[in-house]
């Protein structure tokens, strides 16, 4: 059986590995001339790390990931700590796998190496997918140069602006959330004493928040800042903005945040749009995966992780059913409730971090800090449904 995968990102490569491990012949078609990712950090929570381990990818990441000391929350303007909860070692103990930070480019490289070790020449770059067609016994990817590639199934892992999803379900109807996001990666050596802490840290404030993490064994500081505005930017992962605008957005904030912005070589800026869960993810022998199936806001740091879960469940479902249509239907039924809940939780978190008035902030965050100190286990328990899930066993 031959699988054609549109998209050479995290979800596309992971699904190719998962299918190859089950005996499929796989080919990945990526529109970029080479597999490369712009600078960005990812948080791989235990539910995602379990999938990477099962795929045989985790071993390719040793030495380049970073395990944060804790998760914490700070007040954006003065850096005052709201809570600090241990994570290094604790995640393994509680959820059975570590909580890791990784550079997106490093994860893509690790996935590609693992896939090439299973089947060489799998990834075909410079192939722009235009659409698909299918029959009772096969499916075909159509390229914009007029060529076509035929196989048994097609997987649309072609991201936020998926052409496979558009053909299958029509144009999507995104809703602007009223937020734009800033992103930067800066060497720790350039930050000195103003380096953000070696944690997964949320900085909260008036109609904005930021998240700082560490990458590449702690040598890089990663920054994502979300700001409410009625003037949206393009919905593009690669769009950039000016340093002056980013500094203005976080004017008066803690030195750790402003120094990262000031020292960033490139500042990416994009608008955040929300999308409702889709009524289906497949049509016959064609299925969607990752951002193509369930785009989500970054406020739970689950976008890449949910794509990894998708990859495992999709492959396992195909393995358990007699026809692709039945396998894809089972995949959707097993995934839709969970991914919709994560989508909803991500949108809720963005609102949670943006209390407008000082009274509102302290009225909410002070009790949160007290609860975290008095009952850290109960605080962590709120993430059990996310981090404790094991896609490699719960299919």
Short mmCIF file of C-alpha atoms in Angstrom, two decimals:
data_model
loop_
_atom_site.label_atom_id
_atom_site.label_comp_id
_atom_site.label_asym_id
_atom_site.label_seq_id
_atom_site.Cartn_x
_atom_site.Cartn_y
_atom_site.Cartn_z
CA UNK A 1 0.00 0.00 0.00
CA UNK A 2 1.31 3.42 -0.96
CA UNK A 3 0.64 6.65 0.97
CA UNK A 4 1.10 10.09 -0.58
CA UNK A 5 1.59 12.85 1.99
CA UNK A 6 1.18 16.53 1.16
CA UNK A 7 3.39 18.54 3.49
CA UNK A 8 6.85 17.94 4.92
CA UNK A 9 6.31 19.53 8.31
CA UNK A 10 6.07 17.84 11.68
CA UNK A 11 2.73 16.15 11.07
CA UNK A 12 3.58 15.02 7.55
CA UNK A 13 6.94 13.51 8.50
CA UNK A 14 5.56 11.88 11.66
CA UNK A 15 2.69 10.28 9.75
CA UNK A 16 5.14 9.00 7.13
CA UNK A 17 7.21 7.33 9.87
CA UNK A 18 4.14 5.87 11.59
CA UNK A 19 2.87 4.40 8.32
CA UNK A 20 6.31 3.13 7.27
CA UNK A 21 6.65 1.29 10.60
CA UNK A 22 3.46 -0.55 9.64
CA UNK A 23 4.78 -1.56 6.22
CA UNK A 24 3.46 1.23 4.02
CA UNK A 25 5.40 2.64 1.10
CA UNK A 26 5.39 6.42 1.73
CA UNK A 27 6.27 9.55 -0.22
CA UNK A 28 6.21 13.07 1.22
CA UNK A 29 5.74 16.05 -1.10
CA UNK A 30 6.95 19.40 0.22
CA UNK A 31 6.53 22.66 -1.66
CA UNK A 32 9.70 24.30 -0.29
CA UNK A 33 12.93 23.68 -2.21
CA UNK A 34 14.44 22.14 0.95
CA UNK A 35 13.19 20.95 4.32
CA UNK A 36 13.92 23.89 6.56
CA UNK A 37 12.14 25.69 9.37
CA UNK A 38 12.46 29.29 10.44
CA UNK A 39 13.56 29.83 14.02
CA UNK A 40 10.89 28.85 16.51
CA UNK A 41 10.62 26.92 19.72
CA UNK A 42 8.23 24.14 20.59
CA UNK A 43 7.13 22.72 23.91
CA UNK A 44 6.84 18.96 23.65
CA UNK A 45 4.71 17.83 26.57
CA UNK A 46 4.77 14.19 27.77
CA UNK A 47 1.92 13.14 25.48
CA UNK A 48 3.97 14.26 22.48
CA UNK A 49 7.28 12.86 23.71
CA UNK A 50 5.70 9.40 24.05
CA UNK A 51 4.85 9.46 20.35
CA UNK A 52 8.37 10.60 19.42
CA UNK A 53 9.79 7.74 21.47
CA UNK A 54 7.47 5.19 19.84
CA UNK A 55 8.39 6.50 16.39
CA UNK A 56 12.10 6.12 17.18
CA UNK A 57 12.67 9.87 16.85
CA UNK A 58 13.43 10.78 20.47
CA UNK A 59 16.89 9.22 20.29
CA UNK A 60 17.78 11.64 17.49
CA UNK A 61 17.06 14.59 19.80
CA UNK A 62 19.36 13.72 22.70
CA UNK A 63 21.71 16.55 23.52
CA UNK A 64 19.77 19.25 21.65
CA UNK A 65 16.53 19.41 23.61
CA UNK A 66 16.11 21.31 26.87
CA UNK A 67 14.20 20.07 29.91
CA UNK A 68 12.86 23.11 31.82
CA UNK A 69 13.35 23.30 35.55
CA UNK A 70 9.73 24.29 36.10
CA UNK A 71 6.63 25.88 34.70
CA UNK A 72 5.94 29.28 36.16
CA UNK A 73 3.95 32.47 35.84
CA UNK A 74 5.27 36.00 36.35
CA UNK A 75 3.78 39.47 36.19
CA UNK A 76 4.96 41.00 32.95
CA UNK A 77 5.80 44.48 34.19
CA UNK A 78 7.96 43.64 37.17
CA UNK A 79 8.75 39.94 36.87
CA UNK A 80 7.10 39.13 40.21
CA UNK A 81 6.52 35.38 40.44
CA UNK A 82 2.93 34.17 40.72
CA UNK A 83 3.81 30.48 40.96
CA UNK A 84 6.69 28.10 40.27
CA UNK A 85 6.01 24.37 39.83
CA UNK A 86 8.79 21.82 39.37
CA UNK A 87 8.85 20.07 36.01
CA UNK A 88 12.35 18.64 35.44
CA UNK A 89 12.05 15.00 36.50
CA UNK A 90 8.55 15.54 37.85
CA UNK A 91 6.90 15.14 34.44
CA UNK A 92 8.50 11.72 34.00
CA UNK A 93 7.31 10.68 37.44
CA UNK A 94 3.75 11.91 37.07
CA UNK A 95 2.99 11.43 33.37
CA UNK A 96 5.52 8.78 32.36
CA UNK A 97 7.50 10.95 29.92
CA UNK A 98 9.53 14.17 30.10
CA UNK A 99 8.46 17.71 29.24
CA UNK A 100 10.92 19.10 26.69
CA UNK A 101 11.68 22.25 24.71
CA UNK A 102 12.99 21.83 21.17
CA UNK A 103 13.82 24.05 18.22
CA UNK A 104 11.34 23.39 15.42
CA UNK A 105 14.18 22.99 12.91
CA UNK A 106 15.84 20.37 15.14
CA UNK A 107 12.63 18.37 15.39
CA UNK A 108 12.08 18.47 11.62
CA UNK A 109 15.68 17.30 11.09
CA UNK A 110 15.25 14.44 13.58
CA UNK A 111 12.01 13.32 11.92
CA UNK A 112 13.62 13.43 8.47
CA UNK A 113 16.64 11.40 9.62
CA UNK A 114 14.43 8.76 11.16
CA UNK A 115 12.27 8.56 8.04
CA UNK A 116 15.27 8.33 5.71
CA UNK A 117 16.62 5.52 7.88
CA UNK A 118 13.44 3.57 7.26
CA UNK A 119 13.05 4.33 3.54
CA UNK A 120 15.52 6.43 1.59
CA UNK A 121 14.47 9.08 -0.90
CA UNK A 122 11.06 9.51 0.67
CA UNK A 123 10.90 13.31 0.81
CA UNK A 124 10.37 15.12 -2.50
CA UNK A 125 10.93 18.87 -2.17
CA UNK A 126 9.90 21.55 -4.65
CA UNK A 127 6.53 19.90 -5.30
CA UNK A 128 3.60 22.30 -4.97
CA UNK A 129 0.35 20.40 -4.45
CA UNK A 130 -2.65 21.83 -6.28
CA UNK A 131 -5.30 19.31 -5.33
CA UNK A 132 -6.33 15.67 -5.42
CA UNK A 133 -8.57 13.20 -7.17
CA UNK A 134 -9.55 9.67 -6.29
CA UNK A 135 -11.30 6.55 -7.50
CA UNK A 136 -12.54 3.41 -5.83
CA UNK A 137 -9.10 1.85 -5.70
CA UNK A 138 -6.67 4.77 -5.48
CA UNK A 139 -5.94 8.45 -4.87
CA UNK A 140 -3.81 10.96 -6.75
CA UNK A 141 -2.04 14.19 -5.83
CA UNK A 142 -2.12 16.85 -8.53
CA UNK A 143 0.87 19.21 -8.79
CA UNK A 144 0.83 22.76 -10.09
CA UNK A 145 3.32 21.85 -12.84
CA UNK A 146 0.73 19.54 -14.39
CA UNK A 147 2.20 16.28 -13.12
CA UNK A 148 0.39 13.77 -10.90
CA UNK A 149 1.42 11.20 -8.31
CA UNK A 150 -0.78 8.16 -7.66
CA UNK A 151 -1.09 5.88 -4.64
CA UNK A 152 -3.61 4.17 -2.41
CA UNK A 153 -4.27 7.07 -0.01
CA UNK A 154 -3.55 10.79 0.30
CA UNK A 155 -2.87 12.57 3.59
CA UNK A 156 -3.23 16.34 3.70
CA UNK A 157 -0.65 17.53 6.23
CA UNK A 158 -0.27 20.80 4.34
CA UNK A 159 -0.83 23.16 7.23
CA UNK A 160 -3.00 26.09 8.15
CA UNK A 161 -3.88 27.07 4.58
CA UNK A 162 -4.35 23.50 3.38
CA UNK A 163 -5.30 23.10 -0.28
CA UNK A 164 -6.44 19.54 0.48
CA UNK A 165 -8.86 20.83 3.14
CA UNK A 166 -10.12 23.58 0.85
CA UNK A 167 -10.93 21.12 -1.93
CA UNK A 168 -12.53 18.70 0.52
CA UNK A 169 -14.60 21.13 2.59
CA UNK A 170 -14.51 24.46 0.78
CA UNK A 171 -12.91 27.73 1.94
CA UNK A 172 -12.60 27.98 5.70
CA UNK A 173 -14.09 30.82 7.74
CA UNK A 174 -11.44 31.95 10.24
CA UNK A 175 -12.35 34.45 12.96
CA UNK A 176 -9.81 37.06 13.94
CA UNK A 177 -9.23 36.69 17.68
CA UNK A 178 -8.19 40.30 18.20
CA UNK A 179 -4.62 39.16 18.91
CA UNK A 180 -1.35 39.28 17.04
CA UNK A 181 1.70 37.27 18.06
CA UNK A 182 5.40 38.14 18.08
CA UNK A 183 8.14 35.50 17.96
CA UNK A 184 11.93 35.58 18.29
CA UNK A 185 14.88 33.33 19.12
CA UNK A 186 18.02 34.88 20.65
CA UNK A 187 21.33 33.35 21.82
CA UNK A 188 21.55 33.38 25.61
CA UNK A 189 25.09 34.80 25.34
CA UNK A 190 23.61 38.00 23.93
CA UNK A 191 21.29 38.51 26.93
CA UNK A 192 23.65 38.30 29.89
CA UNK A 193 22.01 38.85 33.29
CA UNK A 194 18.71 39.65 31.58
CA UNK A 195 18.22 36.13 30.24
CA UNK A 196 14.73 34.73 30.95
CA UNK A 197 14.68 31.91 33.52
CA UNK A 198 15.38 28.28 32.47
CA UNK A 199 11.69 27.44 32.74
CA UNK A 200 8.52 27.41 30.71
CA UNK A 201 7.45 30.87 31.86
CA UNK A 202 4.22 32.75 31.14
CA UNK A 203 4.45 36.52 31.67
CA UNK A 204 0.97 38.02 32.11
CA UNK A 205 -0.27 41.56 31.76
CA UNK A 206 -2.80 44.08 30.45
CA UNK A 207 -4.30 42.69 27.24
CA UNK A 208 -1.08 40.84 26.43
CA UNK A 209 1.13 38.01 27.58
CA UNK A 210 4.44 36.40 26.67
CA UNK A 211 6.00 32.96 26.97
CA UNK A 212 9.74 32.35 27.29
CA UNK A 213 11.48 29.00 26.99
CA UNK A 214 14.97 27.67 26.29
CA UNK A 215 16.18 25.73 23.23
CA UNK A 216 19.24 23.79 22.06
CA UNK A 217 20.42 22.57 25.44
CA UNK A 218 19.67 25.97 26.94
CA UNK A 219 21.83 28.05 24.57
CA UNK A 220 18.89 29.88 22.96
CA UNK A 221 16.08 31.90 24.51
CA UNK A 222 12.71 31.58 22.76
CA UNK A 223 10.07 34.32 23.01
CA UNK A 224 6.42 34.41 21.95
CA UNK A 225 4.31 37.45 22.81
CA UNK A 226 0.57 37.81 22.21
CA UNK A 227 -0.98 41.29 22.09
CA UNK A 228 -4.59 42.40 21.66
CA UNK A 229 -5.11 44.79 18.77
CA UNK A 230 -7.84 45.73 16.31
CA UNK A 231 -5.26 45.93 13.50
CA UNK A 232 -4.46 42.37 12.40
CA UNK A 233 -1.24 41.39 10.66
CA UNK A 234 -1.08 38.79 7.87
CA UNK A 235 -1.85 35.23 8.98
CA UNK A 236 1.60 34.05 7.97
CA UNK A 237 4.19 32.13 9.99
CA UNK A 238 6.95 33.89 8.04
CA UNK A 239 5.73 37.51 8.21
CA UNK A 240 8.01 39.92 10.08
CA UNK A 241 7.50 43.11 12.06
CA UNK A 242 9.60 46.01 13.29
CA UNK A 243 11.59 46.09 16.51
CA UNK A 244 10.06 49.46 17.37
CA UNK A 245 6.54 48.03 17.18
CA UNK A 246 7.47 45.01 19.30
CA UNK A 247 9.12 47.20 21.96
CA UNK A 248 6.09 49.48 21.98
CA UNK A 249 3.80 46.47 22.47
CA UNK A 250 5.75 45.50 25.61
CA UNK A 251 6.60 48.98 26.85
CA UNK A 252 7.28 49.05 30.58
CA UNK A 253 7.66 45.28 30.83
CA UNK A 254 10.40 43.39 32.65
CA UNK A 255 13.96 43.71 31.36
CA UNK A 256 14.08 40.02 30.42
CA UNK A 257 11.31 40.53 27.86
CA UNK A 258 12.52 43.81 26.43
CA UNK A 259 16.11 42.60 26.13
CA UNK A 260 15.06 39.58 24.10
CA UNK A 261 13.13 41.87 21.75
CA UNK A 262 16.03 44.32 21.55
CA UNK A 263 18.60 41.60 20.74
CA UNK A 264 16.48 39.60 18.28
CA UNK A 265 17.88 39.46 14.78
CA UNK A 266 14.42 38.84 13.30
CA UNK A 267 11.00 39.45 14.87
CA UNK A 268 8.14 37.52 13.31
CA UNK A 269 4.62 38.93 13.64
CA UNK A 270 1.39 37.24 12.62
CA UNK A 271 -2.32 37.50 13.30
CA UNK A 272 -4.11 34.79 15.27
CA UNK A 273 -7.34 33.44 13.84
CA UNK A 274 -9.68 30.92 15.44
CA UNK A 275 -11.44 28.16 13.57
CA UNK A 276 -14.31 25.91 14.57
CA UNK A 277 -13.81 22.12 14.64
CA UNK A 278 -14.46 20.53 11.25
CA UNK A 279 -17.41 18.18 10.65
CA UNK A 280 -15.10 15.59 9.09
CA UNK A 281 -11.43 15.06 8.27
CA UNK A 282 -11.66 12.68 5.37
CA UNK A 283 -13.27 11.97 2.06
CA UNK A 284 -12.89 8.41 0.82
CA UNK A 285 -9.15 7.74 0.53
CA UNK A 286 -8.07 11.28 1.47
CA UNK A 287 -7.61 12.49 5.05
CA UNK A 288 -6.42 15.61 6.90
CA UNK A 289 -3.91 15.80 9.73
CA UNK A 290 -2.42 18.41 12.09
CA UNK A 291 -3.07 22.09 11.33
CA UNK A 292 -4.92 21.12 8.17
CA UNK A 293 -7.48 19.29 10.34
CA UNK A 294 -7.57 21.37 13.54
CA UNK A 295 -5.70 24.69 13.56
CA UNK A 296 -5.30 25.91 17.12
CA UNK A 297 -3.99 28.94 18.96
CA UNK A 298 -0.55 28.63 20.62
CA UNK A 299 -1.76 29.27 24.18
CA UNK A 300 -1.60 25.60 25.24
CA UNK A 301 1.56 24.80 23.24
CA UNK A 302 -0.18 21.75 21.76
CA UNK A 303 -0.21 22.36 18.01
CA UNK A 304 2.81 20.23 17.13
CA UNK A 305 2.02 17.68 19.84
CA UNK A 306 -1.52 17.12 18.59
CA UNK A 307 -0.13 16.57 15.09
CA UNK A 308 2.16 13.88 16.52
CA UNK A 309 -0.80 12.20 18.20
CA UNK A 310 -2.74 12.41 14.91
CA UNK A 311 0.08 10.68 13.07
CA UNK A 312 0.14 7.69 15.38
CA UNK A 313 -3.64 7.28 15.60
CA UNK A 314 -4.12 7.64 11.83
CA UNK A 315 -1.60 4.92 11.07
CA UNK A 316 -2.95 2.62 13.78
CA UNK A 317 -6.54 3.12 12.60
CA UNK A 318 -5.64 2.22 9.03
CA UNK A 319 -3.91 -0.88 10.37
CA UNK A 320 -7.05 -1.94 12.24
CA UNK A 321 -9.62 -1.51 9.45
CA UNK A 322 -10.15 -3.24 6.14
CA UNK A 323 -10.54 -0.12 3.99
CA UNK A 324 -8.96 3.36 4.05
CA UNK A 325 -12.39 4.96 4.34
CA UNK A 326 -13.18 2.94 7.48
CA UNK A 327 -9.74 3.60 8.94
CA UNK A 328 -10.00 7.34 8.36
CA UNK A 329 -13.50 7.43 9.83
CA UNK A 330 -12.25 5.70 12.99
CA UNK A 331 -9.29 8.09 13.15
CA UNK A 332 -11.65 11.07 13.12
CA UNK A 333 -13.94 9.59 15.76
CA UNK A 334 -10.98 8.94 18.06
CA UNK A 335 -9.43 12.37 17.61
CA UNK A 336 -12.18 14.97 17.15
CA UNK A 337 -13.33 15.30 20.77
CA UNK A 338 -9.79 15.63 22.11
CA UNK A 339 -8.55 18.10 19.50
CA UNK A 340 -11.71 20.20 19.81
CA UNK A 341 -11.16 20.37 23.57
CA UNK A 342 -7.57 21.50 23.05
CA UNK A 343 -8.72 24.12 20.54
CA UNK A 344 -11.22 25.43 23.08
CA UNK A 345 -8.68 25.35 25.91
CA UNK A 346 -6.12 27.24 23.84
CA UNK A 347 -8.60 30.04 23.17
CA UNK A 348 -9.56 30.15 26.86
CA UNK A 349 -5.93 30.41 27.97
CA UNK A 350 -5.38 33.48 25.81
CA UNK A 351 -8.22 35.23 27.66
CA UNK A 352 -6.98 33.93 31.02
CA UNK A 353 -3.58 35.60 30.62
CA UNK A 354 -4.97 39.01 29.60
CA UNK A 355 -6.79 40.40 32.64
CA UNK A 356 -7.05 44.13 31.97
CA UNK A 357 -7.18 45.83 35.38
CA UNK A 358 -4.59 45.49 38.17
CA UNK A 359 -7.40 44.54 40.55
CA UNK A 360 -8.63 41.87 38.17
CA UNK A 361 -5.13 40.49 37.71
CA UNK A 362 -4.32 40.22 41.38
CA UNK A 363 -7.81 39.01 42.24
CA UNK A 364 -7.24 36.09 39.89
CA UNK A 365 -3.51 35.41 40.01
CA UNK A 366 -2.94 35.74 43.78
CA UNK A 367 -5.30 32.84 44.65
CA UNK A 368 -3.71 30.87 41.82
CA UNK A 369 -0.28 31.38 43.35
CA UNK A 370 -1.50 30.34 46.79
CA UNK A 371 -3.12 27.20 45.38
CA UNK A 372 0.07 26.26 43.52
CA UNK A 373 2.15 26.57 46.70
CA UNK A 374 -0.29 24.74 48.97
CA UNK A 375 -1.36 21.96 46.61
CA UNK A 376 1.07 21.63 43.67
CA UNK A 377 -0.18 18.13 42.89
CA UNK A 378 -3.73 19.37 42.46
CA UNK A 379 -2.44 22.17 40.27
CA UNK A 380 -0.60 19.70 38.03
CA UNK A 381 -3.69 17.49 37.96
CA UNK A 382 -5.41 20.06 35.77
CA UNK A 383 -3.05 18.95 32.97
CA UNK A 384 -3.54 15.21 33.48
CA UNK A 385 -6.05 14.92 30.63
CA UNK A 386 -3.54 16.53 28.25
CA UNK A 387 -0.15 15.26 29.40
CA UNK A 388 -1.27 11.86 30.68
CA UNK A 389 -2.82 10.76 27.38
CA UNK A 390 -0.90 8.03 25.55
CA UNK A 391 -1.78 7.86 21.87
CA UNK A 392 0.50 4.85 21.44
CA UNK A 393 -1.69 2.77 23.76
CA UNK A 394 -5.10 4.45 23.85
CA UNK A 395 -6.05 3.80 20.22
#
